[in-house]
Amino acid sequence: MFDAKGGAASPSTAELRIPAPRLSDAEILRYITSGDPDEAEKLFDAARRVREVHYSNDVYFRGLIEFTNYCKNDCYYCGIRRSNSNVERYRLSLDEIIACCRMGDLLGYKTFVLQGGEDPAFSGEKIVEIVSTIRRQFPDHAITLSIGEKSRDSYEAFFRAGANRYLLRHETANEEHYRKLHPETMSLRERKKCLYDLKETGYQVGAGFMVGTPFQTPENLLEDLRFIEELGPHMVGIGPFIPQADTPFGNYPQGSLELTLRMVALTRLLLPRALIPATTALGTISSEGRERGLMAGANVVMPNLSPKAVRKLYALYDNKICTGDEAAECRLCMEGRIRNFGFAPNMARGDYAG
Ligand code: SAM
């Protein structure tokens, strides 16, 4: 018998016991394929208790700045892929990015997440300039980058400039499946190498995957979890695949809410200290999707800080929520939703509890 921290149980921690510290492949596959709601509830309950041990009821806020929707890549699932000529493209200037940070700071955020397509106009030097400007003006804030695959030298330069965290979902850990989601110019090997480079550079690293992408099998999801265990990221982003009409996958069905929640819960059990967002994609497929994500073990939300004028243009998938709100509205709305479910909004930096 083990306690929720994965160590040997003592009587004082008996109430924190979870089903197993090391789930077997068969157990994981059963959770992935089972449609039994009672079993799912038990899984969510166990994940919640593990989360409580490390992070209490706190939900950390990250301010998301989507600063470019240009992308040189052509991922078959993504609405801002290069070949989608229906996208109206935009880039924020350094001043506009800083204005988003200022607004975020006023609203109490201590983490800025800069996300964008792989936009060649934002060279390594430009990113260094942006990161160091934010670092100078906000010395105590965490700066998270999510700008795709770069060279190790670039990752090191961004880190030296003051970036602390990096989000790079691996998308799928299975080679064959990766090939079905991406053109030949991209490779899973390179994606994984980037994740290890980032970790070695000293970043708090976020990996992750979509649930319900075309051709995904239960075994692929098991492989995603095993890869995450092996990599040991500090953050894990998990969201349902949602079709975007102008992509090659525009007619495929969206990922299931229930299965996404089970993947969140399993991730919490396997990586007890991970920072796991209740993603916008979860909130898009179900009105209380993000809250249910928190109930399944997630502990982060990422309200939008991007200027209202460009929100709709960062359309990775159709019907994305919160594209019409001001930053302050997003902040307040999320806070209310979180409190309604008994969680405590936490505006601290919320670094990995290592
Ligand atoms: N370019 C950076 C990168 O590759 O990591 C960051 C931006 S990328 C658009 C952010 C994430 O959006 C991807 O990692 C992917 O998982 C998610 N995404 C893209 N298209 C999606 C879709 N149709 N449904 C759900 N999530 C999607």
Coordinates of C-alpha atoms and ligand atoms in Angstrom, one line a residue:
M1 CA 0.0 0.0 0.0
F2 CA 1.3 3.4 -0.9
D3 CA 0.4 7.0 0.0
A4 CA -0.4 9.8 -2.4
K5 CA 3.2 10.9 -2.5
G6 CA 4.2 7.5 -3.9
G7 CA 6.1 6.5 -0.8
A8 CA 5.3 3.8 1.8
A9 CA 2.1 4.6 3.6
S10 CA 2.1 5.6 7.3
P11 CA -1.1 5.6 9.4
S12 CA -1.1 9.4 9.4
T13 CA -1.4 9.5 5.6
A14 CA -3.9 6.7 5.3
E15 CA -6.5 9.1 4.0
L16 CA -4.3 10.1 1.1
R17 CA -3.9 6.6 -0.3
I18 CA -4.4 6.3 -4.0
P19 CA -5.0 3.1 -6.1
A20 CA -1.4 2.5 -7.2
P21 CA 1.8 4.4 -7.4
R22 CA 2.8 2.7 -10.6
L23 CA -0.1 1.9 -12.9
S24 CA 0.5 -1.1 -15.2
D25 CA -0.1 -0.9 -19.0
A26 CA -3.2 -3.0 -18.6
E27 CA -4.7 -0.8 -15.8
I28 CA -4.0 2.4 -17.9
L29 CA -5.6 0.8 -21.0
R30 CA -8.6 -0.2 -18.9
Y31 CA -9.1 3.4 -17.8
I32 CA -8.7 4.7 -21.3
T33 CA -11.1 2.3 -22.9
S34 CA -13.7 1.9 -20.1
G35 CA -16.9 3.8 -20.4
D36 CA -17.9 3.1 -16.7
P37 CA -18.7 6.4 -15.1
D38 CA -18.3 5.1 -11.5
E39 CA -14.8 3.9 -12.4
A40 CA -14.0 7.3 -13.9
E41 CA -15.3 9.1 -10.8
K42 CA -13.0 7.0 -8.6
L43 CA -10.1 7.9 -10.9
F44 CA -10.9 11.6 -10.7
D45 CA -11.3 11.4 -7.0
A46 CA -7.9 9.8 -6.6
A47 CA -6.3 12.4 -8.9
R48 CA -7.9 15.3 -7.0
R49 CA -6.5 13.9 -3.7
V50 CA -3.0 13.6 -5.2
R51 CA -3.2 17.2 -6.4
E52 CA -4.4 18.4 -3.0
V53 CA -1.3 16.8 -1.3
H54 CA 1.1 18.9 -3.5
Y55 CA -0.9 22.0 -4.4
S56 CA -3.9 22.1 -2.0
N57 CA -7.0 23.5 -3.7
D58 CA -5.0 26.2 -5.5
V59 CA -5.5 27.0 -9.1
Y60 CA -2.7 29.0 -10.7
F61 CA -3.4 31.7 -13.2
R62 CA -1.1 32.3 -16.3
G63 CA -1.7 35.2 -18.6
L64 CA -1.6 34.0 -22.2
I65 CA -0.4 36.3 -25.0
E66 CA -0.9 34.9 -28.5
F67 CA 1.5 37.2 -30.3
T68 CA 1.6 35.8 -33.8
N69 CA -0.6 33.5 -35.9
Y70 CA 2.0 33.2 -38.7
C71 CA 3.4 29.7 -38.9
K72 CA 5.9 28.1 -41.2
N73 CA 4.6 24.6 -40.3
D74 CA 1.7 22.7 -41.8
C75 CA 0.4 20.5 -39.1
Y76 CA -2.8 18.8 -40.5
Y77 CA -4.9 19.6 -37.4
C78 CA -4.0 23.2 -36.8
G79 CA -6.1 26.2 -37.9
I80 CA -3.1 28.5 -38.3
R81 CA -1.1 26.1 -40.5
R82 CA 0.8 27.7 -43.3
S83 CA -1.5 26.4 -46.0
N84 CA -4.6 27.9 -44.5
S85 CA -5.1 30.9 -46.8
N86 CA -8.4 31.8 -45.0
V87 CA -6.5 33.0 -42.0
E88 CA -6.1 36.8 -41.6
R89 CA -2.5 36.9 -40.2
Y90 CA -1.3 39.2 -37.5
R91 CA 1.8 39.9 -35.4
L92 CA 2.0 42.0 -32.2
S93 CA 4.9 44.5 -32.0
L94 CA 7.2 44.6 -29.0
D95 CA 5.2 47.6 -27.6
E96 CA 1.9 45.7 -28.0
I97 CA 3.4 42.7 -26.2
I98 CA 4.6 44.9 -23.4
A99 CA 1.2 46.5 -23.2
C100 CA -0.3 43.1 -22.7
C101 CA 2.2 42.3 -19.9
R102 CA 1.4 45.7 -18.2
M103 CA -2.3 44.9 -18.3
G104 CA -1.6 41.4 -17.0
D105 CA 0.5 42.8 -14.2
L106 CA -2.3 45.2 -13.2
L107 CA -4.7 42.3 -13.1
G108 CA -2.3 40.5 -10.8
Y109 CA -0.7 37.9 -13.1
K110 CA 2.8 36.7 -12.2
T111 CA 3.3 34.6 -15.2
F112 CA 3.2 35.7 -18.9
V113 CA 2.9 33.0 -21.5
L114 CA 4.0 34.1 -25.0
Q115 CA 2.6 31.7 -27.5
G116 CA 2.7 31.8 -31.3
G117 CA 3.1 29.9 -34.5
E118 CA 6.6 29.3 -35.7
D119 CA 6.9 32.7 -37.3
P120 CA 10.2 33.4 -39.1
A121 CA 9.8 37.1 -38.6
F122 CA 10.4 36.5 -34.9
S123 CA 14.1 35.6 -35.2
G124 CA 16.1 34.4 -32.3
E125 CA 17.5 37.9 -31.7
K126 CA 13.9 39.3 -31.8
I127 CA 12.8 36.8 -29.2
V128 CA 15.8 37.6 -27.0
E129 CA 14.9 41.3 -27.3
I130 CA 11.3 40.6 -26.3
V131 CA 12.2 38.3 -23.4
S132 CA 14.9 40.7 -22.0
T133 CA 12.6 43.7 -22.3
I134 CA 9.9 41.9 -20.3
R135 CA 12.5 40.6 -17.8
R136 CA 13.8 44.2 -17.2
Q137 CA 10.3 45.6 -16.6
F138 CA 9.0 42.6 -14.6
P139 CA 11.9 41.2 -12.8
D140 CA 9.8 38.9 -10.5
H141 CA 7.5 37.5 -13.1
A142 CA 7.8 34.1 -14.7
I143 CA 8.2 34.2 -18.5
T144 CA 7.0 31.2 -20.4
L145 CA 7.6 30.7 -24.1
S146 CA 5.6 28.5 -26.4
I147 CA 7.0 29.1 -29.9
G148 CA 7.9 25.7 -31.2
E149 CA 11.0 23.9 -32.3
K150 CA 14.3 25.9 -32.1
S151 CA 18.0 25.1 -32.0
R152 CA 19.5 24.3 -28.6
D153 CA 21.6 27.5 -29.0
S154 CA 18.4 29.5 -29.3
Y155 CA 16.8 27.9 -26.3
E156 CA 19.9 28.7 -24.3
A157 CA 19.9 32.3 -25.5
F158 CA 16.2 32.8 -24.5
F159 CA 16.9 31.2 -21.1
R160 CA 19.9 33.6 -20.6
A161 CA 17.6 36.5 -21.6
G162 CA 15.3 35.6 -18.7
A163 CA 12.8 33.0 -19.9
N164 CA 12.0 30.4 -17.2
R165 CA 9.5 28.0 -18.7
Y166 CA 8.8 26.5 -22.2
L167 CA 5.7 24.7 -23.4
L168 CA 6.1 22.3 -26.3
R169 CA 3.5 19.6 -26.6
H170 CA 5.0 16.5 -28.1
E171 CA 1.5 16.0 -29.7
T172 CA 1.8 12.2 -29.9
A173 CA 4.6 9.9 -28.8
N174 CA 4.0 7.3 -31.4
E175 CA 6.1 7.6 -34.6
E176 CA 3.5 6.2 -36.9
H177 CA 0.7 8.4 -35.5
Y178 CA 3.0 11.4 -35.6
R179 CA 3.5 10.8 -39.4
K180 CA -0.3 10.9 -39.9
L181 CA -0.6 14.3 -38.2
H182 CA 2.3 16.1 -39.7
P183 CA 4.0 16.6 -43.0
E184 CA 7.4 15.0 -43.8
T185 CA 9.2 18.1 -42.9
M186 CA 8.5 17.5 -39.2
S187 CA 9.6 14.6 -37.1
L188 CA 8.8 13.2 -33.7
R189 CA 12.5 12.6 -33.1
E190 CA 13.2 16.4 -33.5
R191 CA 10.3 17.3 -31.2
K192 CA 11.5 14.9 -28.5
K193 CA 15.1 16.2 -28.9
C194 CA 13.8 19.8 -28.3
L195 CA 12.1 18.7 -25.1
Y196 CA 15.2 17.1 -23.8
D197 CA 17.3 20.2 -24.9
L198 CA 14.9 22.5 -23.0
K199 CA 15.1 20.4 -19.9
E200 CA 18.8 20.3 -19.9
T201 CA 19.0 24.0 -20.5
G202 CA 17.2 24.5 -17.2
Y203 CA 13.6 25.4 -18.2
Q204 CA 10.6 24.2 -16.4
V205 CA 9.3 22.2 -19.4
G206 CA 5.7 21.5 -20.5
A207 CA 5.0 18.5 -22.9
G208 CA 1.5 17.3 -23.8
F209 CA -0.8 16.0 -26.4
M210 CA -4.3 16.2 -27.9
V211 CA -6.9 13.6 -27.2
G212 CA -9.0 12.3 -30.1
T213 CA -6.8 13.3 -33.0
P214 CA -7.6 11.3 -36.1
F215 CA -6.1 7.8 -36.2
Q216 CA -5.3 7.9 -32.4
T217 CA -5.6 4.5 -30.7
P218 CA -5.8 3.7 -26.9
E219 CA -2.2 2.3 -27.2
N220 CA -1.0 5.7 -28.6
L221 CA -2.4 7.4 -25.5
L222 CA -0.7 4.8 -23.3
E223 CA 2.5 5.7 -25.1
D224 CA 1.9 9.4 -24.5
L225 CA 1.7 8.7 -20.8
R226 CA 4.8 6.5 -20.8
F227 CA 6.7 9.2 -22.7
I228 CA 5.7 11.8 -20.2
E229 CA 6.8 9.5 -17.3
E230 CA 10.2 9.1 -19.0
L231 CA 10.7 12.8 -19.8
G232 CA 9.4 14.0 -16.4
P233 CA 8.1 17.4 -17.5
H234 CA 7.1 20.1 -15.0
M235 CA 3.9 20.9 -16.9
V236 CA 1.6 18.8 -19.1
G237 CA -0.9 20.3 -21.5
I238 CA -3.8 18.0 -22.5
G239 CA -6.7 19.1 -24.5
P240 CA -9.2 17.5 -26.9
F241 CA -8.6 17.7 -30.6
I242 CA -11.2 20.1 -32.1
P243 CA -11.6 20.2 -35.9
Q244 CA -11.0 23.5 -37.8
A245 CA -13.0 23.6 -41.0
D246 CA -10.2 24.8 -43.3
T247 CA -7.7 22.1 -42.4
P248 CA -7.3 18.5 -43.8
F249 CA -8.8 17.2 -40.6
G250 CA -11.8 19.6 -40.8
N251 CA -14.3 16.8 -41.1
Y252 CA -13.0 14.5 -38.3
P253 CA -14.9 14.3 -35.0
Q254 CA -13.7 16.2 -31.9
G255 CA -12.0 14.4 -29.0
S256 CA -14.2 13.2 -26.2
L257 CA -14.6 15.2 -23.0
E258 CA -14.7 12.1 -20.8
L259 CA -11.6 10.6 -22.3
T260 CA -9.7 13.9 -22.0
L261 CA -10.6 14.1 -18.3
R262 CA -9.4 10.6 -17.8
M263 CA -6.1 11.4 -19.4
V264 CA -5.7 14.4 -17.2
A265 CA -6.4 12.3 -14.1
L266 CA -4.0 9.5 -15.2
T267 CA -1.3 12.2 -15.8
R268 CA -1.9 13.5 -12.3
L269 CA -1.4 10.0 -10.8
L270 CA 1.7 9.4 -12.8
L271 CA 3.3 12.9 -12.3
P272 CA 1.9 14.0 -8.9
R273 CA 3.6 17.4 -8.9
A274 CA 2.9 18.4 -12.5
L275 CA 1.3 21.7 -13.3
I276 CA -1.6 20.7 -15.5
P277 CA -3.8 23.3 -17.2
A278 CA -7.5 23.0 -17.6
T279 CA -7.3 24.0 -21.2
T280 CA -9.3 26.4 -23.3
A281 CA -10.0 23.5 -25.7
L282 CA -11.7 21.6 -22.8
G283 CA -13.8 24.7 -22.1
T284 CA -14.7 24.9 -25.8
I285 CA -16.2 21.4 -26.1
S286 CA -18.2 21.7 -22.9
S287 CA -19.4 24.7 -21.0
E288 CA -18.0 23.4 -17.7
G289 CA -15.1 21.6 -19.4
R290 CA -12.3 23.5 -17.6
E291 CA -14.0 23.2 -14.2
R292 CA -14.3 19.4 -14.8
G293 CA -10.6 19.4 -15.7
L294 CA -9.9 20.9 -12.3
M295 CA -12.1 18.2 -10.7
A296 CA -10.0 15.6 -12.6
G297 CA -6.7 16.8 -11.2
A298 CA -5.7 19.9 -13.2
N299 CA -4.4 23.0 -11.3
V300 CA -3.7 25.8 -13.8
V301 CA -5.8 28.1 -16.0
M302 CA -4.5 30.3 -18.7
P303 CA -6.9 33.2 -19.3
N304 CA -6.2 35.3 -22.4
L305 CA -4.3 38.6 -22.3
S306 CA -4.1 39.1 -26.0
P307 CA -5.6 42.3 -27.4
K308 CA -9.3 41.8 -28.1
A309 CA -8.8 42.8 -31.8
V310 CA -6.7 39.7 -32.6
R311 CA -8.3 37.1 -30.4
K312 CA -10.5 35.6 -33.1
L313 CA -7.6 35.4 -35.4
Y314 CA -5.7 32.9 -33.3
A315 CA -8.1 30.2 -34.4
L316 CA -6.4 26.9 -33.8
Y317 CA -9.8 25.2 -34.0
D318 CA -13.4 26.2 -34.5
N319 CA -15.7 27.8 -31.9
K320 CA -12.9 28.8 -29.5
I321 CA -14.2 30.4 -26.4
C322 CA -13.4 33.7 -24.8
T323 CA -12.5 35.4 -28.1
G324 CA -14.8 38.4 -27.4
D325 CA -13.8 39.3 -23.8
E326 CA -11.4 41.9 -22.5
A327 CA -8.5 40.6 -20.4
A328 CA -10.1 41.8 -17.2
E329 CA -13.4 40.0 -18.0
C330 CA -11.5 36.7 -18.6
R331 CA -9.6 37.1 -15.3
L332 CA -12.8 37.8 -13.3
C333 CA -14.9 35.1 -15.1
M334 CA -12.3 32.4 -14.4
E335 CA -12.0 33.4 -10.8
G336 CA -15.8 33.1 -10.3
R337 CA -15.9 29.7 -12.1
I338 CA -13.1 28.4 -10.0
R339 CA -14.6 29.5 -6.7
N340 CA -18.0 28.0 -7.7
F341 CA -16.3 24.6 -7.8
G342 CA -14.6 25.0 -4.4
F343 CA -11.1 25.9 -5.7
A344 CA -8.9 28.8 -4.6
P345 CA -7.6 31.1 -7.4
N346 CA -3.9 31.7 -6.8
M347 CA -2.1 34.6 -8.5
A348 CA 1.4 33.7 -7.3
R349 CA 4.1 32.6 -9.8
G350 CA 3.2 29.0 -9.0
D351 CA 6.5 27.3 -9.8
Y352 CA 6.9 23.6 -10.0
A353 CA 6.7 22.1 -6.5
G354 CA 9.9 20.0 -7.0
Ligands
SAM1 N1 3.9 26.7 -32.4 C1 4.0 26.3 -31.0 C2 4.1 24.8 -30.9 O1 4.2 24.2 -32.0 O2 4.3 24.3 -29.8 C3 2.8 26.8 -30.2 C4 1.5 27.0 -30.8 S1 0.6 25.6 -31.2 C5 -0.7 26.3 -32.2 C6 -0.2 25.2 -29.7 C7 -0.9 23.9 -29.5 O3 -2.2 24.0 -30.1 C8 -0.3 22.7 -30.2 O4 0.7 22.2 -29.4 C9 -1.6 21.8 -30.4 O5 -1.6 20.7 -29.4 C10 -2.7 22.7 -30.1 N2 -3.7 22.6 -31.3 C11 -3.4 23.0 -32.6 N3 -4.5 22.7 -33.3 C12 -5.4 22.2 -32.5 C13 -6.8 21.6 -32.7 N4 -7.3 21.6 -33.9 N5 -7.4 21.2 -31.6 C14 -6.9 21.2 -30.4 N6 -5.7 21.7 -30.2 C15 -4.9 22.2 -31.2

